[in-house]
mmCIF file of N, CA and C in Angstrom:
data_model
loop_
_atom_site.group_PDB
_atom_site.id
_atom_site.type_symbol
_atom_site.label_atom_id
_atom_site.label_comp_id
_atom_site.label_asym_id
_atom_site.label_seq_id
_atom_site.Cartn_x
_atom_site.Cartn_y
_atom_site.Cartn_z
ATOM 1 N N MET A 1080 95.460 67.740 192.906
ATOM 2 C CA MET A 1080 94.954 67.388 191.404
ATOM 3 C C MET A 1080 93.966 67.761 192.117
ATOM 4 N N TYR A 1081 93.569 68.442 189.704
ATOM 5 C CA TYR A 1081 92.342 68.295 190.106
ATOM 6 C C TYR A 1081 91.154 67.276 188.514
ATOM 7 N N ILE A 1082 90.520 66.717 189.668
ATOM 8 C CA ILE A 1082 90.410 65.960 188.352
ATOM 9 C C ILE A 1082 89.155 66.066 188.071
ATOM 10 N N LYS A 1083 88.703 65.533 186.217
ATOM 11 C CA LYS A 1083 87.744 66.512 185.622
ATOM 12 C C LYS A 1083 86.362 65.705 184.822
ATOM 13 N N ASN A 1084 85.374 66.243 185.407
ATOM 14 C CA ASN A 1084 84.401 65.813 185.512
ATOM 15 C C ASN A 1084 83.777 64.585 184.138
ATOM 16 N N ILE A 1085 83.906 64.109 183.964
ATOM 17 C CA ILE A 1085 83.966 62.996 182.519
ATOM 18 C C ILE A 1085 82.561 63.576 182.450
ATOM 19 N N ASN A 1086 81.297 63.856 183.381
ATOM 20 C CA ASN A 1086 80.238 63.826 182.391
ATOM 21 C C ASN A 1086 79.265 65.466 182.058
ATOM 22 N N THR A 1087 80.104 66.245 182.729
ATOM 23 C CA THR A 1087 80.166 67.498 182.501
ATOM 24 C C THR A 1087 80.865 67.943 181.005
ATOM 25 N N SER A 1088 81.917 67.708 180.946
ATOM 26 C CA SER A 1088 82.344 67.438 179.224
ATOM 27 C C SER A 1088 81.499 66.676 178.018
ATOM 28 N N GLY A 1089 80.946 65.112 179.015
ATOM 29 C CA GLY A 1089 80.203 64.801 177.656
ATOM 30 C C GLY A 1089 78.777 65.321 177.855
ATOM 31 N N SER A 1090 78.426 66.527 178.602
ATOM 32 C CA SER A 1090 77.455 66.567 178.424
ATOM 33 C C SER A 1090 77.259 68.515 177.305
ATOM 34 N N LYS A 1091 78.447 68.772 177.609
ATOM 35 C CA LYS A 1091 78.079 70.156 176.717
ATOM 36 C C LYS A 1091 78.927 69.870 175.389
ATOM 37 N N PHE A 1092 79.946 68.717 174.976
ATOM 38 C CA PHE A 1092 80.295 67.912 173.658
ATOM 39 C C PHE A 1092 78.704 67.490 173.127
ATOM 40 N N GLN A 1093 77.899 66.894 173.133
ATOM 41 C CA GLN A 1093 76.346 66.512 173.203
ATOM 42 C C GLN A 1093 75.825 67.537 173.007
ATOM 43 N N LYS A 1094 75.667 68.750 173.022
ATOM 44 C CA LYS A 1094 74.928 69.933 173.051
ATOM 45 C C LYS A 1094 75.537 70.186 171.390
ATOM 46 N N VAL A 1095 77.306 70.723 171.690
ATOM 47 C CA VAL A 1095 77.060 70.897 169.865
ATOM 48 C C VAL A 1095 77.099 69.613 169.236
ATOM 49 N N PHE A 1096 77.249 69.236 169.786
ATOM 50 C CA PHE A 1096 77.043 67.877 168.607
ATOM 51 C C PHE A 1096 75.809 67.915 167.590
ATOM 52 N N PHE A 1097 74.995 68.114 168.817
ATOM 53 C CA PHE A 1097 73.352 67.853 168.366
ATOM 54 C C PHE A 1097 72.956 69.013 167.088
ATOM 55 N N GLY A 1098 73.803 70.682 168.177
ATOM 56 C CA GLY A 1098 73.174 71.103 167.144
ATOM 57 C C GLY A 1098 73.889 71.722 166.196
ATOM 58 N N ILE A 1099 74.758 71.009 166.025
ATOM 59 C CA ILE A 1099 75.659 71.332 164.032
ATOM 60 C C ILE A 1099 74.466 69.950 163.436
ATOM 61 N N CYS A 1100 74.052 69.019 164.331
ATOM 62 C CA CYS A 1100 73.624 68.024 163.560
ATOM 63 C C CYS A 1100 72.334 68.921 163.396
ATOM 64 N N LEU A 1101 71.790 69.396 164.276
ATOM 65 C CA LEU A 1101 70.103 70.139 163.543
ATOM 66 C C LEU A 1101 70.497 71.365 162.705
ATOM 67 N N PHE A 1102 72.037 72.446 162.709
ATOM 68 C CA PHE A 1102 72.119 73.431 161.962
ATOM 69 C C PHE A 1102 72.191 73.065 160.183
ATOM 70 N N LEU A 1103 72.659 71.131 160.362
ATOM 71 C CA LEU A 1103 73.601 71.278 158.976
ATOM 72 C C LEU A 1103 71.578 70.171 158.242
ATOM 73 N N PHE A 1104 70.507 69.714 159.539
ATOM 74 C CA PHE A 1104 69.506 69.351 158.851
ATOM 75 C C PHE A 1104 68.540 70.000 158.067
ATOM 76 N N ALA A 1105 68.646 72.012 159.041
ATOM 77 C CA ALA A 1105 67.654 72.601 158.606
ATOM 78 C C ALA A 1105 68.248 72.951 156.885
ATOM 79 N N ILE A 1106 70.050 73.122 156.484
ATOM 80 C CA ILE A 1106 70.543 73.370 155.425
ATOM 81 C C ILE A 1106 69.563 72.314 154.410
ATOM 82 N N SER A 1107 69.721 70.973 155.014
ATOM 83 C CA SER A 1107 69.102 69.579 153.809
ATOM 84 C C SER A 1107 68.016 69.690 153.156
ATOM 85 N N SER A 1108 67.582 70.544 154.861
ATOM 86 C CA SER A 1108 65.870 70.138 153.826
ATOM 87 C C SER A 1108 65.035 70.541 152.557
ATOM 88 N N ASN A 1109 66.783 72.202 152.289
ATOM 89 C CA ASN A 1109 65.364 72.890 151.082
ATOM 90 C C ASN A 1109 65.757 71.900 150.311
ATOM 91 N N ALA A 1110 67.126 70.775 149.632
ATOM 92 C CA ALA A 1110 67.572 70.034 148.444
ATOM 93 C C ALA A 1110 65.695 69.550 148.251
ATOM 94 N N GLN A 1111 66.585 69.162 146.160
ATOM 95 C CA GLN A 1111 65.101 68.756 145.592
ATOM 96 C C GLN A 1111 66.001 68.781 144.928
ATOM 97 N N CYS A 1112 65.964 66.904 143.860
ATOM 98 C CA CYS A 1112 66.561 66.979 142.540
ATOM 99 C C CYS A 1112 65.779 67.631 141.445
ATOM 100 N N ALA A 1113 66.712 68.008 140.758
ATOM 101 C CA ALA A 1113 66.368 68.077 139.890
ATOM 102 C C ALA A 1113 65.545 67.610 138.706
ATOM 103 N N MET A 1114 64.808 66.396 138.500
ATOM 104 C CA MET A 1114 63.880 65.852 137.738
ATOM 105 C C MET A 1114 62.764 66.397 138.315
ATOM 106 N N CYS A 1115 62.956 65.496 139.461
ATOM 107 C CA CYS A 1115 61.349 65.912 140.503
ATOM 108 C C CYS A 1115 61.211 67.623 140.454
ATOM 109 N N ARG A 1116 61.949 68.098 140.947
ATOM 110 C CA ARG A 1116 61.647 69.333 140.452
ATOM 111 C C ARG A 1116 60.655 70.116 138.526
ATOM 112 N N ALA A 1117 61.414 69.214 137.888
ATOM 113 C CA ALA A 1117 60.545 69.260 137.012
ATOM 114 C C ALA A 1117 59.721 68.505 136.599
ATOM 115 N N ALA A 1118 59.424 67.028 137.274
ATOM 116 C CA ALA A 1118 58.170 66.973 136.329
ATOM 117 C C ALA A 1118 57.276 67.402 137.419
ATOM 118 N N LEU A 1119 57.041 68.043 138.545
ATOM 119 C CA LEU A 1119 56.010 68.678 139.277
ATOM 120 C C LEU A 1119 56.273 70.146 139.497
ATOM 121 N N ALA A 1120 56.641 70.364 138.115
ATOM 122 C CA ALA A 1120 56.758 72.397 138.595
ATOM 123 C C ALA A 1120 55.351 72.857 137.632
ATOM 124 N N GLY A 1121 54.464 73.890 138.737
ATOM 125 C CA GLY A 1121 53.484 74.085 137.459
ATOM 126 C C GLY A 1121 52.159 73.662 137.499
ATOM 127 N N ASP A 1122 51.306 74.450 137.819
ATOM 128 C CA ASP A 1122 49.255 74.378 138.194
ATOM 129 C C ASP A 1122 48.693 72.658 137.191
ATOM 130 N N SER A 1123 49.519 72.339 136.656
ATOM 131 C CA SER A 1123 48.808 71.356 136.421
ATOM 132 C C SER A 1123 48.955 69.999 136.895
ATOM 133 N N ASN A 1124 50.178 69.758 137.691
ATOM 134 C CA ASN A 1124 50.453 68.127 138.052
ATOM 135 C C ASN A 1124 50.245 68.671 139.212
ATOM 136 N N ILE A 1125 49.618 69.295 139.792
ATOM 137 C CA ILE A 1125 48.841 68.878 141.537
ATOM 138 C C ILE A 1125 48.695 68.010 141.978
ATOM 139 N N LYS A 1126 47.913 66.829 141.398
ATOM 140 C CA LYS A 1126 48.015 65.738 141.304
ATOM 141 C C LYS A 1126 48.663 64.930 141.559
ATOM 142 N N LYS A 1127 49.895 64.457 140.968
ATOM 143 C CA LYS A 1127 50.796 63.965 140.597
ATOM 144 C C LYS A 1127 51.684 64.343 141.849
ATOM 145 N N ALA A 1128 52.136 66.175 142.500
ATOM 146 C CA ALA A 1128 53.074 66.341 143.216
ATOM 147 C C ALA A 1128 51.556 66.291 144.598
ATOM 148 N N GLU A 1129 50.686 65.729 145.143
ATOM 149 C CA GLU A 1129 49.884 65.164 146.155
ATOM 150 C C GLU A 1129 50.942 63.535 146.469
ATOM 151 N N ALA A 1130 50.901 62.832 145.230
ATOM 152 C CA ALA A 1130 50.825 61.676 144.769
ATOM 153 C C ALA A 1130 52.827 61.627 145.069
ATOM 154 N N VAL A 1131 52.914 62.443 144.778
ATOM 155 C CA VAL A 1131 54.315 62.011 145.403
ATOM 156 C C VAL A 1131 54.551 62.437 146.864
ATOM 157 N N ASN A 1132 54.372 63.647 147.221
ATOM 158 C CA ASN A 1132 54.054 63.645 148.451
ATOM 159 C C ASN A 1132 53.954 62.951 149.377
ATOM 160 N N ASP A 1133 52.922 61.841 149.979
ATOM 161 C CA ASP A 1133 52.568 61.198 150.163
ATOM 162 C C ASP A 1133 53.475 59.718 149.678
ATOM 163 N N GLY A 1134 53.979 59.596 149.208
ATOM 164 C CA GLY A 1134 54.781 58.127 148.979
ATOM 165 C C GLY A 1134 55.752 59.238 149.338
ATOM 166 N N ILE A 1135 55.969 59.619 149.834
ATOM 167 C CA ILE A 1135 57.548 60.336 150.317
ATOM 168 C C ILE A 1135 57.173 60.568 151.650
ATOM 169 N N VAL A 1136 56.155 60.596 152.534
ATOM 170 C CA VAL A 1136 55.756 60.743 153.895
ATOM 171 C C VAL A 1136 55.545 58.526 154.152
ATOM 172 N N TYR A 1137 54.839 58.044 153.222
ATOM 173 C CA TYR A 1137 54.730 56.683 153.548
ATOM 174 C C TYR A 1137 56.308 55.794 153.423
ATOM 175 N N LEU A 1138 57.132 56.443 152.742
ATOM 176 C CA LEU A 1138 58.545 55.671 152.770
ATOM 177 C C LEU A 1138 59.102 55.794 154.406
ATOM 178 N N MET A 1139 58.399 57.550 154.897
ATOM 179 C CA MET A 1139 59.428 57.624 155.842
ATOM 180 C C MET A 1139 58.912 56.972 157.090
ATOM 181 N N VAL A 1140 57.392 57.289 156.708
ATOM 182 C CA VAL A 1140 56.588 56.071 158.549
ATOM 183 C C VAL A 1140 57.309 54.756 158.817
ATOM 184 N N ILE A 1141 57.415 54.287 157.664
ATOM 185 C CA ILE A 1141 57.658 52.773 157.441
ATOM 186 C C ILE A 1141 58.868 52.173 158.574
ATOM 187 N N PRO A 1142 60.023 53.446 158.684
ATOM 188 C CA PRO A 1142 61.117 53.010 159.094
ATOM 189 C C PRO A 1142 61.068 53.503 160.590
ATOM 190 N N TYR A 1143 60.744 54.311 160.726
ATOM 191 C CA TYR A 1143 60.478 54.791 162.408
ATOM 192 C C TYR A 1143 59.350 53.827 162.548
ATOM 193 N N LEU A 1144 58.306 52.975 162.219
ATOM 194 C CA LEU A 1144 57.138 52.281 162.922
ATOM 195 C C LEU A 1144 58.286 51.571 163.047
ATOM 196 N N LEU A 1145 58.849 50.909 162.451
ATOM 197 C CA LEU A 1145 59.749 49.219 163.086
ATOM 198 C C LEU A 1145 60.749 49.375 163.521
ATOM 199 N N VAL A 1146 61.129 50.483 163.708
ATOM 200 C CA VAL A 1146 62.226 50.731 165.088
ATOM 201 C C VAL A 1146 61.425 50.580 165.962
ATOM 202 N N GLY A 1147 60.144 51.673 166.715
ATOM 203 C CA GLY A 1147 59.670 52.035 167.561
ATOM 204 C C GLY A 1147 59.065 50.387 167.861
ATOM 205 N N ILE A 1148 58.384 49.777 167.121
ATOM 206 C CA ILE A 1148 58.176 48.521 167.870
ATOM 207 C C ILE A 1148 59.412 47.702 167.783
ATOM 208 N N ILE A 1149 60.249 47.612 167.156
ATOM 209 C CA ILE A 1149 61.667 46.744 168.182
ATOM 210 C C ILE A 1149 61.163 46.902 169.868
ATOM 211 N N GLY A 1150 61.729 48.965 169.226
ATOM 212 C CA GLY A 1150 62.745 49.410 170.842
ATOM 213 C C GLY A 1150 61.165 48.990 171.907
ATOM 214 N N TYR A 1151 60.121 49.264 171.090
ATOM 215 C CA TYR A 1151 58.963 48.267 172.273
ATOM 216 C C TYR A 1151 59.294 46.891 172.902
ATOM 217 N N LEU A 1152 59.303 46.339 172.114
ATOM 218 C CA LEU A 1152 59.722 44.449 172.091
ATOM 219 C C LEU A 1152 60.699 44.856 173.312
ATOM 220 N N ILE A 1153 61.647 45.204 172.518
ATOM 221 C CA ILE A 1153 63.293 44.961 174.030
ATOM 222 C C ILE A 1153 62.543 45.604 175.312
ATOM 223 N N TYR A 1154 62.542 46.643 175.048
ATOM 224 C CA TYR A 1154 61.692 47.514 176.308
ATOM 225 C C TYR A 1154 60.564 46.636 177.388
ATOM 226 N N ARG A 1155 59.886 45.475 176.539
ATOM 227 C CA ARG A 1155 59.363 44.856 177.371
ATOM 228 C C ARG A 1155 59.868 43.700 177.531
ATOM 229 N N MET A 1156 61.227 43.027 177.109
ATOM 230 C CA MET A 1156 61.361 41.978 177.445
ATOM 231 C C MET A 1156 62.470 42.256 179.044
ATOM 232 N N TYR A 1157 62.805 43.575 178.075
ATOM 233 C CA TYR A 1157 64.186 43.922 179.661
ATOM 234 C C TYR A 1157 63.027 44.054 181.193
ATOM 235 N N GLN A 1158 61.804 44.390 181.174
ATOM 236 C CA GLN A 1158 61.479 44.637 181.791
ATOM 237 C C GLN A 1158 60.568 43.398 182.723
ATOM 238 N N SER A 1159 60.694 42.567 181.782
ATOM 239 C CA SER A 1159 60.024 40.864 182.042
ATOM 240 C C SER A 1159 61.041 39.865 182.894
ATOM 241 N N LYS A 1160 62.454 40.456 182.522
ATOM 242 C CA LYS A 1160 63.882 40.009 183.305
ATOM 243 C C LYS A 1160 63.801 40.888 184.079
ATOM 244 N N ILE A 1161 63.564 42.105 184.877
ATOM 245 C CA ILE A 1161 63.977 42.667 185.641
ATOM 246 C C ILE A 1161 62.372 41.944 186.643
ATOM 247 N N LYS A 1162 61.853 42.065 186.390
ATOM 248 C CA LYS A 1162 60.684 41.184 187.692
ATOM 249 C C LYS A 1162 61.250 39.669 187.420
ATOM 250 N N LYS A 1163 61.440 38.647 187.007
ATOM 251 C CA LYS A 1163 61.943 37.531 187.170
ATOM 252 C C LYS A 1163 63.379 37.608 188.264
ATOM 253 N N ALA A 1164 64.307 38.361 187.922
ATOM 254 C CA ALA A 1164 64.852 38.507 188.941
ATOM 255 C C ALA A 1164 65.041 38.798 190.165
ATOM 256 N N GLU A 1165 63.561 39.494 190.372
ATOM 257 C CA GLU A 1165 63.038 40.079 191.673
ATOM 258 C C GLU A 1165 62.377 38.749 192.393
#
């Protein structure tokens, strides 16, 4: 009787899944709404374009910081529980 190794098939599935996600991410990265494109088109709107880009970066960084801080706090709590158990 042949027993299938679950870890091997899971890792293959994960590789394919993440490969598809990366491919779809690259496709969506070229998208831009029509109103943003029209508002920022041309050389006269350089300051406005820089402001929009700064706003996008600001909005993108805040969730990552929050998740990172929460993850660090959970890690620290987990480590303290392990030390108390010893």
